[in-house]
Amino acid sequence: MSRETIAILDFGSQYLQLIARRVRELNVYSEIFSASVSVDKLADMNLKGIIMSGGPASVYDASSPKCDEKIFELGVPVLGICYGMQLASQVLGAKIEPAKKREYGRAKLSVLDESDLLAGLPESTNVWASHGDQVKELPNGFDVLASTPTCPYAAIKNDEKQFYGVQFHPEVSHTPKGTVILKNFLYDICGCAGDWKMSDFVTETIESVREQVGSSTVICGLSGGVDSSVVASLLHKAIGDQLVCIFVDNGLLRKNEKESVVSMFKDHFHIDLRVVDWSNKFLSKLEGVTDPQKKRMIIGAEFIEAFKSEAKKIEDVKFLAQGTLYPDVIESGSKDGNPAANIKLHHNVGGLPEQLGFELVEPLRDLFKDEVRVVGEYLGLPEELVWRHPFPGPGLAVRVIGDITAGRLAILREADEILIDEVKAAGLYRQLSQTLAVLLPISTVGVMGDERSYENVIAIRSVDTTDFMTADFSRIPYEVLGTISSRIINEVKGVNRVVYDISSKPPATIEWE
């Protein structure tokens, strides 16, 4: 029997991936589909329920997204969220109109019926609303479960069709009891067993990889980041010496990064690891280049050349492994509207599969980033690697603003090491989502000892985020920032000033380039 699945229909919600993650956090496997997915496709899986996401459209607009109305004949419960609730209610005979007063932000939910979907909720609780339309009239067969001061039908159900609807977002943290609502739907209404476990995923994936690759050799581009490290570890567990990893030293790595990767994967895990030192060629091509996009293009092209040079030395290679994650699958989309049909290539791999004639092995393509970390822990990877902050494919090239030289890279490496050391020493590393140092293309006046100095500026950037699509700057304690600044200025030759970036995303990005 295939794994039990909750299908999530995409109507354009900004919280789409969050819905899927919340379901999986409750140990139920979820998969996102286009709103136009066929009923036949859904019927072919071990479907336990359907969640219809929110979205920005109005159901009465001709161009608004629709779904196959036969989903209500599949015999599984359906939960509609915001737009999903409106569309399903309309299909089942309700009338939808613009609300007299739109609800955006926190709303007070009054629970009228706590027998199933809202079981365990207090009589009054906060929810997060975001809608301009709402159900105006309900036909026979519907029951009202909850209301807000401006929305009389804030939660509804139709027992005959096994339909439930909420005019708010249970998936966001601003709805404190949202997890309770989702758990009620998954376990009490859909009857899920809750058997989505990483140990089972690892076992299934190992079997799948062995079946896919047979006796062929698989090569994997290993960067030392979380995704590629978990891919390498998982594949090594599956096929052992049939795996060959290639690590490209582009000269843009953090301090001691190459040595750390070699020590862990070659010496500790005994993986066949080939190290390609292409650093001089990267730095030569980047000399005098200051435009961020040109930097990325040069780095991407040189990576391909470096990877190809080593890959051609390896015999019987048929497969290339890469760390495609589920958000990559979702975001890539496709012409037929099925978001899972077209896979976005990893930025480090680029056009390699086509150029070298490899087939792809993507063992993590069903997982979100936080799930990848859980797999890494299960496989025995060290905590400092599993919980490492994201590091960009172009490396320090996008953190050295302006000219990239060996000297400027050396300054940034030293500052970066101090920053990460002090954040870890303060016990903050796991609390922060991404922390980095940036070398600015300016010098400022300072006083070092009794002499005037005119030296470099280091910017510190740290953000808190759940999805990296939006982020807020981290509130690192002043005393920690003070220690970081003092150490960088005193220990890194060529720096006399440290600044802290307090921009949020948007409008700023997390990386500076």
Short mmCIF file of C-alpha atoms in Angstrom, two decimals:
data_model
loop_
_atom_site.label_atom_id
_atom_site.label_comp_id
_atom_site.label_asym_id
_atom_site.label_seq_id
_atom_site.Cartn_x
_atom_site.Cartn_y
_atom_site.Cartn_z
CA MET A 1 0.00 0.00 0.00
CA SER A 2 1.41 3.40 -0.96
CA ARG A 3 1.84 5.96 1.81
CA GLU A 4 -1.30 7.77 2.96
CA THR A 5 -1.47 11.22 1.42
CA ILE A 6 -3.21 14.54 1.96
CA ALA A 7 -3.52 16.33 -1.37
CA ILE A 8 -3.21 20.12 -1.21
CA LEU A 9 -4.73 21.99 -4.15
CA ASP A 10 -2.91 25.18 -5.09
CA PHE A 11 -5.14 28.20 -5.67
CA GLY A 12 -2.27 30.69 -5.33
CA SER A 13 -1.94 31.04 -1.56
CA GLN A 14 1.16 32.74 -0.21
CA TYR A 15 0.99 30.13 2.58
CA LEU A 16 0.84 27.12 0.24
CA GLN A 17 4.13 25.53 1.30
CA LEU A 18 3.36 26.30 4.93
CA ILE A 19 0.16 24.23 4.75
CA ALA A 20 2.12 21.27 3.41
CA ARG A 21 4.79 21.63 6.09
CA ARG A 22 2.22 21.85 8.90
CA VAL A 23 0.57 18.63 7.73
CA ARG A 24 3.92 16.85 7.59
CA GLU A 25 4.86 18.17 11.03
CA LEU A 26 1.80 16.24 12.22
CA ASN A 27 3.34 13.06 10.72
CA VAL A 28 1.08 12.89 7.69
CA TYR A 29 2.54 13.00 4.19
CA SER A 30 1.24 15.88 2.06
CA GLU A 31 1.70 16.66 -1.61
CA ILE A 32 0.86 19.84 -3.51
CA PHE A 33 -1.05 19.69 -6.78
CA SER A 34 -2.29 22.21 -9.28
CA ALA A 35 -5.89 23.27 -8.67
CA SER A 36 -6.73 21.67 -12.03
CA VAL A 37 -5.38 18.22 -11.12
CA SER A 38 -7.60 15.43 -12.45
CA VAL A 39 -9.75 13.39 -10.10
CA ASP A 40 -8.36 10.24 -11.72
CA LYS A 41 -4.85 11.17 -10.63
CA LEU A 42 -5.99 11.76 -7.04
CA ALA A 43 -7.97 8.53 -7.02
CA ASP A 44 -4.84 6.54 -7.96
CA MET A 45 -3.10 7.29 -4.66
CA ASN A 46 -3.80 6.33 -1.07
CA LEU A 47 -5.73 9.57 -0.59
CA LYS A 48 -6.98 10.32 2.91
CA GLY A 49 -8.18 13.88 2.42
CA ILE A 50 -7.92 17.10 0.41
CA ILE A 51 -7.04 20.63 1.49
CA MET A 52 -8.04 23.46 -0.83
CA SER A 53 -5.67 26.38 -0.25
CA GLY A 54 -6.44 30.07 -0.07
CA GLY A 55 -5.68 32.46 -2.92
CA PRO A 56 -5.98 36.10 -4.02
CA ALA A 57 -8.75 35.65 -6.60
CA SER A 58 -12.53 36.07 -6.29
CA VAL A 59 -14.56 32.96 -7.06
CA TYR A 60 -17.09 34.91 -9.14
CA ASP A 61 -14.40 36.23 -11.55
CA ALA A 62 -14.32 34.40 -14.89
CA SER A 63 -10.55 33.96 -14.73
CA SER A 64 -10.41 32.66 -11.16
CA PRO A 65 -8.87 29.19 -10.63
CA LYS A 66 -11.29 26.28 -10.43
CA CYS A 67 -11.02 22.61 -9.56
CA ASP A 68 -12.68 19.43 -10.78
CA GLU A 69 -16.03 19.37 -8.97
CA LYS A 70 -15.82 15.57 -8.81
CA ILE A 71 -13.36 15.82 -5.91
CA PHE A 72 -16.45 15.82 -3.69
CA GLU A 73 -17.29 12.37 -5.05
CA LEU A 74 -13.95 10.78 -4.08
CA GLY A 75 -15.28 9.78 -0.67
CA VAL A 76 -12.59 11.63 1.30
CA PRO A 77 -12.99 14.71 3.53
CA VAL A 78 -12.19 18.13 2.07
CA LEU A 79 -11.00 21.17 4.01
CA GLY A 80 -11.30 24.54 2.30
CA ILE A 81 -9.19 27.45 3.55
CA CYS A 82 -10.32 31.00 2.65
CA TYR A 83 -10.58 30.96 -1.18
CA GLY A 84 -10.77 27.17 -0.98
CA MET A 85 -13.73 27.45 1.38
CA GLN A 86 -15.47 29.96 -0.89
CA LEU A 87 -14.96 27.91 -4.05
CA ALA A 88 -16.12 24.65 -2.48
CA SER A 89 -19.14 26.37 -0.90
CA GLN A 90 -20.04 27.87 -4.27
CA VAL A 91 -19.78 24.45 -5.96
CA LEU A 92 -22.08 23.05 -3.27
CA GLY A 93 -24.68 25.78 -3.75
CA ALA A 94 -23.66 28.67 -1.49
CA LYS A 95 -23.63 32.32 -2.49
CA ILE A 96 -20.36 34.27 -2.31
CA GLU A 97 -20.18 38.08 -2.22
CA PRO A 98 -17.73 40.83 -1.31
CA ALA A 99 -17.80 41.37 2.45
CA LYS A 100 -19.19 44.65 3.78
CA LYS A 101 -16.07 44.87 5.91
CA ARG A 102 -12.93 43.03 4.81
CA GLU A 103 -10.93 41.10 7.40
CA TYR A 104 -7.14 41.40 7.34
CA GLY A 105 -5.08 40.46 10.35
CA ARG A 106 -6.20 39.17 13.73
CA ALA A 107 -9.88 38.37 14.22
CA LYS A 108 -11.79 37.05 17.23
CA LEU A 109 -13.34 33.66 16.46
CA SER A 110 -16.44 32.59 18.42
CA VAL A 111 -16.77 28.81 18.40
CA LEU A 112 -20.40 27.66 18.09
CA ASP A 113 -19.83 23.91 17.56
CA GLU A 114 -16.77 22.11 18.90
CA SER A 115 -17.80 18.56 18.04
CA ASP A 116 -15.27 17.75 15.30
CA LEU A 117 -13.14 20.25 13.33
CA LEU A 118 -12.98 22.75 16.19
CA ALA A 119 -12.81 20.22 19.02
CA GLY A 120 -10.56 21.34 21.83
CA LEU A 121 -10.83 25.06 21.04
CA PRO A 122 -12.00 27.57 23.65
CA GLU A 123 -15.25 29.43 23.08
CA SER A 124 -13.27 32.44 21.89
CA THR A 125 -9.84 32.45 20.23
CA ASN A 126 -7.73 34.55 17.87
CA VAL A 127 -7.33 33.61 14.21
CA TRP A 128 -5.52 35.19 11.27
CA ALA A 129 -7.85 36.38 8.50
CA SER A 130 -7.09 37.69 5.03
CA HIS A 131 -10.14 38.01 2.81
CA GLY A 132 -12.35 40.48 0.98
CA ASP A 133 -15.06 37.98 0.01
CA GLN A 134 -17.06 35.64 2.17
CA VAL A 135 -19.99 33.23 2.13
CA LYS A 136 -23.21 35.25 2.08
CA GLU A 137 -25.85 32.51 2.10
CA LEU A 138 -25.63 28.81 2.94
CA PRO A 139 -27.99 26.24 1.39
CA ASN A 140 -29.56 23.35 3.28
CA GLY A 141 -27.11 20.74 4.46
CA PHE A 142 -24.57 23.16 5.93
CA ASP A 143 -23.88 23.79 9.60
CA VAL A 144 -22.14 26.84 11.04
CA LEU A 145 -19.21 25.99 13.34
CA ALA A 146 -17.87 29.46 14.16
CA SER A 147 -18.19 33.16 13.41
CA THR A 148 -16.30 36.44 13.80
CA PRO A 149 -17.80 39.90 14.38
CA THR A 150 -17.77 40.61 10.62
CA CYS A 151 -18.00 37.07 9.20
CA PRO A 152 -21.05 35.03 10.29
CA TYR A 153 -19.81 31.90 8.49
CA ALA A 154 -16.17 31.78 9.59
CA ALA A 155 -16.20 27.97 9.85
CA ILE A 156 -18.73 25.62 8.28
CA LYS A 157 -19.33 21.97 7.41
CA ASN A 158 -21.45 19.79 5.15
CA ASP A 159 -21.69 16.26 6.52
CA GLU A 160 -23.08 14.70 3.34
CA LYS A 161 -20.13 15.90 1.21
CA GLN A 162 -17.61 15.58 4.07
CA PHE A 163 -16.69 19.21 3.49
CA TYR A 164 -15.26 21.61 6.06
CA GLY A 165 -14.39 25.25 5.48
CA VAL A 166 -12.62 27.98 7.45
CA GLN A 167 -12.50 31.65 6.49
CA PHE A 168 -9.11 32.11 8.17
CA HIS A 169 -5.63 30.57 8.06
CA PRO A 170 -5.08 27.72 10.55
CA GLU A 171 -1.60 27.08 9.10
CA VAL A 172 0.01 30.35 10.28
CA SER A 173 1.50 30.97 13.71
CA HIS A 174 -0.84 33.94 14.20
CA THR A 175 -3.67 31.41 14.62
CA PRO A 176 -2.60 29.95 17.99
CA LYS A 177 -4.97 26.96 17.83
CA GLY A 178 -4.41 26.34 14.13
CA THR A 179 -2.42 23.16 14.73
CA VAL A 180 -5.31 21.76 16.80
CA ILE A 181 -7.70 22.41 13.90
CA LEU A 182 -5.41 20.73 11.37
CA LYS A 183 -4.82 17.80 13.70
CA ASN A 184 -8.58 17.36 14.15
CA PHE A 185 -9.01 17.30 10.37
CA LEU A 186 -6.17 14.86 9.75
CA TYR A 187 -6.78 12.37 12.54
CA ASP A 188 -10.41 12.60 13.67
CA ILE A 189 -12.01 13.45 10.33
CA CYS A 190 -9.69 11.89 7.71
CA GLY A 191 -8.64 8.98 9.92
CA CYS A 192 -4.93 9.31 9.16
CA ALA A 193 -2.57 6.90 10.91
CA GLY A 194 0.25 9.47 11.15
CA ASP A 195 2.91 7.14 9.75
CA TRP A 196 5.04 9.71 7.90
CA LYS A 197 8.41 9.13 9.60
CA MET A 198 11.91 9.98 8.44
CA SER A 199 13.16 6.48 9.27
CA ASP A 200 10.61 5.03 6.85
CA PHE A 201 11.49 7.66 4.25
CA VAL A 202 15.18 6.74 4.45
CA THR A 203 14.43 3.02 4.08
CA GLU A 204 12.10 3.62 1.11
CA THR A 205 14.56 5.98 -0.56
CA ILE A 206 17.48 3.58 -0.21
CA GLU A 207 15.43 0.86 -1.90
CA SER A 208 14.32 3.26 -4.63
CA VAL A 209 17.87 4.46 -5.35
CA ARG A 210 19.18 0.89 -5.57
CA GLU A 211 16.42 0.00 -8.01
CA GLN A 212 17.03 3.11 -10.12
CA VAL A 213 20.82 2.95 -10.48
CA GLY A 214 21.48 -0.80 -10.48
CA SER A 215 25.22 -1.40 -10.71
CA SER A 216 26.05 1.95 -12.35
CA THR A 217 28.24 4.66 -10.84
CA VAL A 218 26.63 7.81 -9.47
CA ILE A 219 28.51 11.09 -9.12
CA CYS A 220 27.48 13.80 -6.69
CA GLY A 221 28.62 17.40 -6.49
CA LEU A 222 29.48 17.84 -2.82
CA SER A 223 29.62 21.43 -1.55
CA GLY A 224 29.66 20.78 2.18
CA GLY A 225 26.22 22.34 2.63
CA VAL A 226 23.29 20.57 4.24
CA ASP A 227 21.51 19.38 1.08
CA SER A 228 24.49 17.95 -0.79
CA SER A 229 25.89 16.41 2.40
CA VAL A 230 22.63 14.60 3.15
CA VAL A 231 22.37 13.44 -0.47
CA ALA A 232 25.91 12.06 -0.34
CA SER A 233 25.37 10.33 2.99
CA LEU A 234 22.05 8.82 1.90
CA LEU A 235 23.44 7.56 -1.41
CA HIS A 236 26.53 6.12 0.24
CA LYS A 237 24.26 4.18 2.57
CA ALA A 238 22.32 2.93 -0.45
CA ILE A 239 25.04 2.07 -2.98
CA GLY A 240 28.37 2.31 -1.14
CA ASP A 241 31.40 2.43 -3.45
CA GLN A 242 29.22 3.07 -6.53
CA LEU A 243 29.08 6.69 -5.34
CA VAL A 244 31.81 9.16 -6.28
CA CYS A 245 31.65 12.69 -4.89
CA ILE A 246 33.32 15.69 -6.51
CA PHE A 247 34.24 18.71 -4.42
CA VAL A 248 35.24 21.81 -6.38
CA ASP A 249 37.49 24.27 -4.56
CA ASN A 250 36.56 27.56 -6.19
CA GLY A 251 38.72 29.71 -3.94
CA LEU A 252 35.55 31.31 -2.55
CA LEU A 253 35.06 29.02 0.43
CA ARG A 254 34.94 29.81 4.13
CA LYS A 255 38.04 29.32 6.26
CA ASN A 256 39.15 25.66 6.44
CA GLU A 257 36.05 24.55 4.55
CA LYS A 258 37.84 22.23 2.12
CA GLU A 259 39.77 20.56 4.93
CA SER A 260 36.56 20.07 6.92
CA VAL A 261 34.74 18.43 4.00
CA VAL A 262 37.66 16.11 3.22
CA SER A 263 38.02 15.13 6.88
CA MET A 264 34.35 14.33 7.29
CA PHE A 265 33.44 12.58 4.05
CA LYS A 266 36.72 11.02 2.98
CA ASP A 267 38.35 10.21 6.29
CA HIS A 268 35.32 9.62 8.54
CA PHE A 269 32.59 8.29 6.20
CA HIS A 270 35.10 6.74 3.74
CA ILE A 271 33.33 8.10 0.68
CA ASP A 272 35.24 8.22 -2.62
CA LEU A 273 35.81 11.99 -2.72
CA ARG A 274 37.65 13.74 -5.56
CA VAL A 275 38.83 17.29 -4.83
CA VAL A 276 39.29 19.60 -7.80
CA ASP A 277 41.37 22.70 -7.06
CA TRP A 278 40.08 25.21 -9.58
CA SER A 279 40.62 28.24 -7.33
CA ASN A 280 43.20 30.02 -9.48
CA LYS A 281 40.99 29.78 -12.56
CA PHE A 282 37.95 31.10 -10.68
CA LEU A 283 39.85 34.07 -9.23
CA SER A 284 41.52 34.82 -12.54
CA LYS A 285 38.15 34.96 -14.35
CA LEU A 286 36.65 37.12 -11.57
CA GLU A 287 39.44 39.66 -11.57
CA GLY A 288 38.03 43.18 -11.98
CA VAL A 289 34.40 41.95 -12.14
CA THR A 290 32.08 43.86 -9.79
CA ASP A 291 28.63 43.20 -11.24
CA PRO A 292 26.86 40.53 -9.09
CA GLN A 293 25.15 38.81 -12.02
CA LYS A 294 28.38 38.60 -14.00
CA LYS A 295 30.06 37.09 -10.97
CA ARG A 296 27.38 34.42 -10.77
CA MET A 297 27.57 33.64 -14.49
CA ILE A 298 31.35 33.29 -14.40
CA ILE A 299 31.23 31.09 -11.29
CA GLY A 300 28.51 28.89 -12.78
CA ALA A 301 30.41 28.42 -16.06
CA GLU A 302 33.70 27.66 -14.31
CA PHE A 303 32.01 25.22 -11.96
CA ILE A 304 30.73 23.25 -14.93
CA GLU A 305 34.20 23.15 -16.48
CA ALA A 306 35.79 22.04 -13.20
CA PHE A 307 33.13 19.38 -12.60
CA LYS A 308 33.33 18.07 -16.16
CA SER A 309 37.11 17.80 -16.00
CA GLU A 310 36.89 15.39 -13.08
CA ALA A 311 33.70 13.58 -14.14
CA LYS A 312 35.33 12.52 -17.42
CA LYS A 313 37.97 10.61 -15.45
CA ILE A 314 35.34 8.40 -13.79
CA GLU A 315 34.20 5.24 -15.59
CA ASP A 316 30.70 3.83 -15.99
CA VAL A 317 28.93 7.00 -14.84
CA LYS A 318 25.27 7.02 -15.74
CA PHE A 319 23.72 9.12 -12.97
CA LEU A 320 24.20 12.53 -11.41
CA ALA A 321 22.83 13.09 -7.91
CA GLN A 322 21.61 16.49 -6.81
CA GLY A 323 19.83 18.02 -3.85
CA THR A 324 16.55 19.13 -5.42
CA LEU A 325 14.08 19.85 -2.61
CA TYR A 326 10.28 19.95 -2.70
CA PRO A 327 10.09 23.78 -2.85
CA ASP A 328 12.20 23.58 -6.05
CA VAL A 329 9.69 21.13 -7.48
CA ILE A 330 6.75 23.34 -6.53
CA GLU A 331 8.26 26.59 -7.75
CA SER A 332 9.42 25.22 -11.11
CA GLY A 333 5.86 24.66 -12.32
CA SER A 334 5.04 23.48 -15.83
CA LYS A 335 2.97 24.36 -18.86
CA ASP A 336 0.19 21.96 -17.96
CA GLY A 337 -0.19 23.50 -14.53
CA ASN A 338 1.14 20.52 -12.61
CA PRO A 339 3.72 22.00 -10.23
CA ALA A 340 5.38 18.64 -9.65
CA ALA A 341 6.05 17.90 -13.32
CA ASN A 342 9.10 20.06 -13.99
CA ILE A 343 12.22 20.05 -11.81
CA LYS A 344 14.35 23.16 -11.40
CA LEU A 345 18.05 22.33 -11.69
CA HIS A 346 20.25 23.03 -8.69
CA HIS A 347 22.25 26.22 -9.16
CA ASN A 348 25.57 24.37 -8.72
CA VAL A 349 24.80 21.74 -11.34
CA GLY A 350 23.40 23.96 -14.09
CA GLY A 351 23.29 22.20 -17.45
CA LEU A 352 25.53 19.29 -16.46
CA PRO A 353 22.94 16.51 -16.88
CA GLU A 354 22.39 17.50 -20.54
CA GLN A 355 26.06 18.21 -21.30
CA LEU A 356 27.33 14.92 -19.89
CA GLY A 357 24.30 12.78 -20.75
CA PHE A 358 23.55 11.84 -17.15
CA GLU A 359 20.24 10.78 -15.67
CA LEU A 360 19.27 12.51 -12.44
CA VAL A 361 19.01 10.97 -8.99
CA GLU A 362 17.08 13.27 -6.65
CA PRO A 363 16.50 11.46 -3.35
CA LEU A 364 15.36 14.59 -1.46
CA ARG A 365 12.84 15.91 -3.98
CA ASP A 366 9.87 15.12 -1.71
CA LEU A 367 11.30 16.95 1.33
CA PHE A 368 11.30 20.43 2.79
CA LYS A 369 14.52 21.87 4.22
CA ASP A 370 13.63 21.14 7.84
CA GLU A 371 12.89 17.52 6.88
CA VAL A 372 16.29 17.26 5.18
CA ARG A 373 17.90 18.24 8.48
CA VAL A 374 15.97 15.48 10.26
CA VAL A 375 17.22 12.96 7.68
CA GLY A 376 20.76 14.24 8.24
CA GLU A 377 20.45 13.67 11.98
CA TYR A 378 19.02 10.18 11.39
CA LEU A 379 21.97 9.34 9.13
CA GLY A 380 24.44 10.39 11.82
CA LEU A 381 25.77 13.59 10.29
CA PRO A 382 27.24 15.93 12.93
CA GLU A 383 25.00 18.61 14.39
CA GLU A 384 27.20 21.49 13.19
CA LEU A 385 26.70 20.34 9.59
CA VAL A 386 23.02 19.43 9.81
CA TRP A 387 22.11 22.80 11.33
CA ARG A 388 24.55 24.86 9.31
CA HIS A 389 23.16 28.17 8.07
CA PRO A 390 22.62 28.47 4.30
CA PHE A 391 25.72 29.31 2.29
CA PRO A 392 25.30 30.61 -1.27
CA GLY A 393 26.48 28.60 -4.29
CA PRO A 394 28.80 31.43 -5.44
CA GLY A 395 30.32 31.42 -1.95
CA LEU A 396 32.08 34.50 -0.64
CA ALA A 397 31.96 36.09 -4.09
CA VAL A 398 28.54 37.53 -3.27
CA ARG A 399 29.70 38.65 0.17
CA VAL A 400 32.77 40.52 -1.09
CA ILE A 401 31.10 43.56 -2.60
CA GLY A 402 33.10 44.93 -5.53
CA ASP A 403 36.47 43.54 -6.59
CA ILE A 404 37.27 39.97 -5.58
CA THR A 405 40.93 39.49 -4.69
CA ALA A 406 42.78 36.93 -2.59
CA GLY A 407 43.52 39.63 -0.03
CA ARG A 408 39.92 40.79 0.32
CA LEU A 409 38.70 37.18 0.56
CA ALA A 410 41.22 36.55 3.35
CA ILE A 411 39.87 39.52 5.33
CA LEU A 412 36.29 38.29 5.00
CA ARG A 413 37.20 34.72 5.95
CA GLU A 414 38.75 35.87 9.22
CA ALA A 415 35.81 38.15 10.05
CA ASP A 416 33.29 35.43 9.14
CA GLU A 417 34.97 32.89 11.40
CA ILE A 418 34.92 35.29 14.37
CA LEU A 419 31.25 36.12 13.75
CA ILE A 420 30.14 32.47 13.66
CA ASP A 421 32.34 31.54 16.65
CA GLU A 422 30.85 34.28 18.83
CA VAL A 423 27.27 33.56 17.79
CA LYS A 424 27.78 29.91 18.70
CA ALA A 425 29.51 30.83 21.97
CA ALA A 426 26.48 32.93 22.91
CA GLY A 427 24.16 29.96 22.26
CA LEU A 428 22.37 31.80 19.46
CA TYR A 429 23.34 29.86 16.33
CA ARG A 430 20.36 27.48 16.29
CA GLN A 431 17.97 30.35 17.08
CA LEU A 432 19.13 32.44 14.10
CA SER A 433 18.17 31.46 10.56
CA GLN A 434 21.15 32.86 8.67
CA THR A 435 24.13 34.90 9.85
CA LEU A 436 26.90 36.24 7.64
CA ALA A 437 29.63 38.84 7.24
CA VAL A 438 29.99 41.12 4.22
CA LEU A 439 33.08 43.05 3.13
CA LEU A 440 32.06 46.45 1.80
CA PRO A 441 33.79 48.24 -1.10
CA ILE A 442 34.62 51.29 1.01
CA SER A 443 37.19 52.39 3.55
CA THR A 444 36.58 54.66 6.52
CA VAL A 445 38.73 56.75 8.82
CA GLY A 446 39.60 55.30 12.20
CA VAL A 447 42.16 55.49 14.97
CA MET A 448 44.27 52.41 15.64
CA GLY A 449 46.52 53.02 18.62
CA ASP A 450 47.55 56.67 18.28
CA GLU A 451 47.57 56.64 14.50
CA ARG A 452 45.00 57.50 11.87
CA SER A 453 43.75 54.51 9.85
CA TYR A 454 41.80 54.28 6.63
CA GLU A 455 40.61 50.72 6.31
CA ASN A 456 37.80 48.32 5.44
CA VAL A 457 34.26 48.02 6.77
CA ILE A 458 32.62 44.71 7.68
CA ALA A 459 28.81 44.51 7.73
CA ILE A 460 27.11 41.88 9.87
CA ARG A 461 23.83 40.44 8.61
CA SER A 462 21.58 38.08 10.59
CA VAL A 463 17.94 37.22 9.94
CA ASP A 464 15.07 35.27 11.47
CA THR A 465 12.70 33.52 9.07
CA THR A 466 10.62 30.38 8.61
CA ASP A 467 10.62 30.19 4.82
CA PHE A 468 13.38 32.59 3.59
CA MET A 469 10.81 34.30 1.37
CA THR A 470 10.36 36.95 4.05
CA ALA A 471 12.75 37.67 6.90
CA ASP A 472 13.31 40.10 9.76
CA PHE A 473 16.68 41.16 11.11
CA SER A 474 17.78 39.27 14.21
CA ARG A 475 17.71 41.03 17.58
CA ILE A 476 21.18 39.89 18.61
CA PRO A 477 21.97 41.26 22.11
CA TYR A 478 24.13 44.40 22.10
CA GLU A 479 26.79 42.78 24.26
CA VAL A 480 27.22 39.96 21.73
CA LEU A 481 27.42 42.44 18.85
CA GLY A 482 29.95 44.42 20.87
CA THR A 483 32.15 41.37 21.37
CA ILE A 484 31.93 40.48 17.66
CA SER A 485 32.86 44.02 16.63
CA SER A 486 35.73 44.26 19.10
CA ARG A 487 37.25 40.95 18.04
CA ILE A 488 36.96 41.65 14.30
CA ILE A 489 38.54 45.11 14.59
CA ASN A 490 41.33 43.88 16.87
CA GLU A 491 42.07 40.55 15.21
CA VAL A 492 41.43 41.08 11.49
CA LYS A 493 44.14 43.18 9.91
CA GLY A 494 42.67 45.77 7.54
CA VAL A 495 39.31 46.34 9.29
CA ASN A 496 38.55 49.37 11.47
CA ARG A 497 34.74 49.45 11.47
CA VAL A 498 31.86 46.98 11.92
CA VAL A 499 28.21 47.82 11.15
CA TYR A 500 24.99 45.83 11.69
CA ASP A 501 22.36 45.48 8.95
CA ILE A 502 18.85 46.08 10.32
CA SER A 503 16.97 45.66 7.02
CA SER A 504 14.10 43.22 6.60
CA LYS A 505 13.20 41.15 3.53
CA PRO A 506 11.47 42.65 1.65
CA PRO A 507 12.58 45.20 0.58
CA ALA A 508 16.16 44.03 1.19
CA THR A 509 17.39 40.56 0.30
CA ILE A 510 19.19 38.33 2.80
CA GLU A 511 22.44 38.22 0.84
CA TRP A 512 23.82 41.58 -0.27
CA GLU A 513 24.37 40.45 -3.86
#
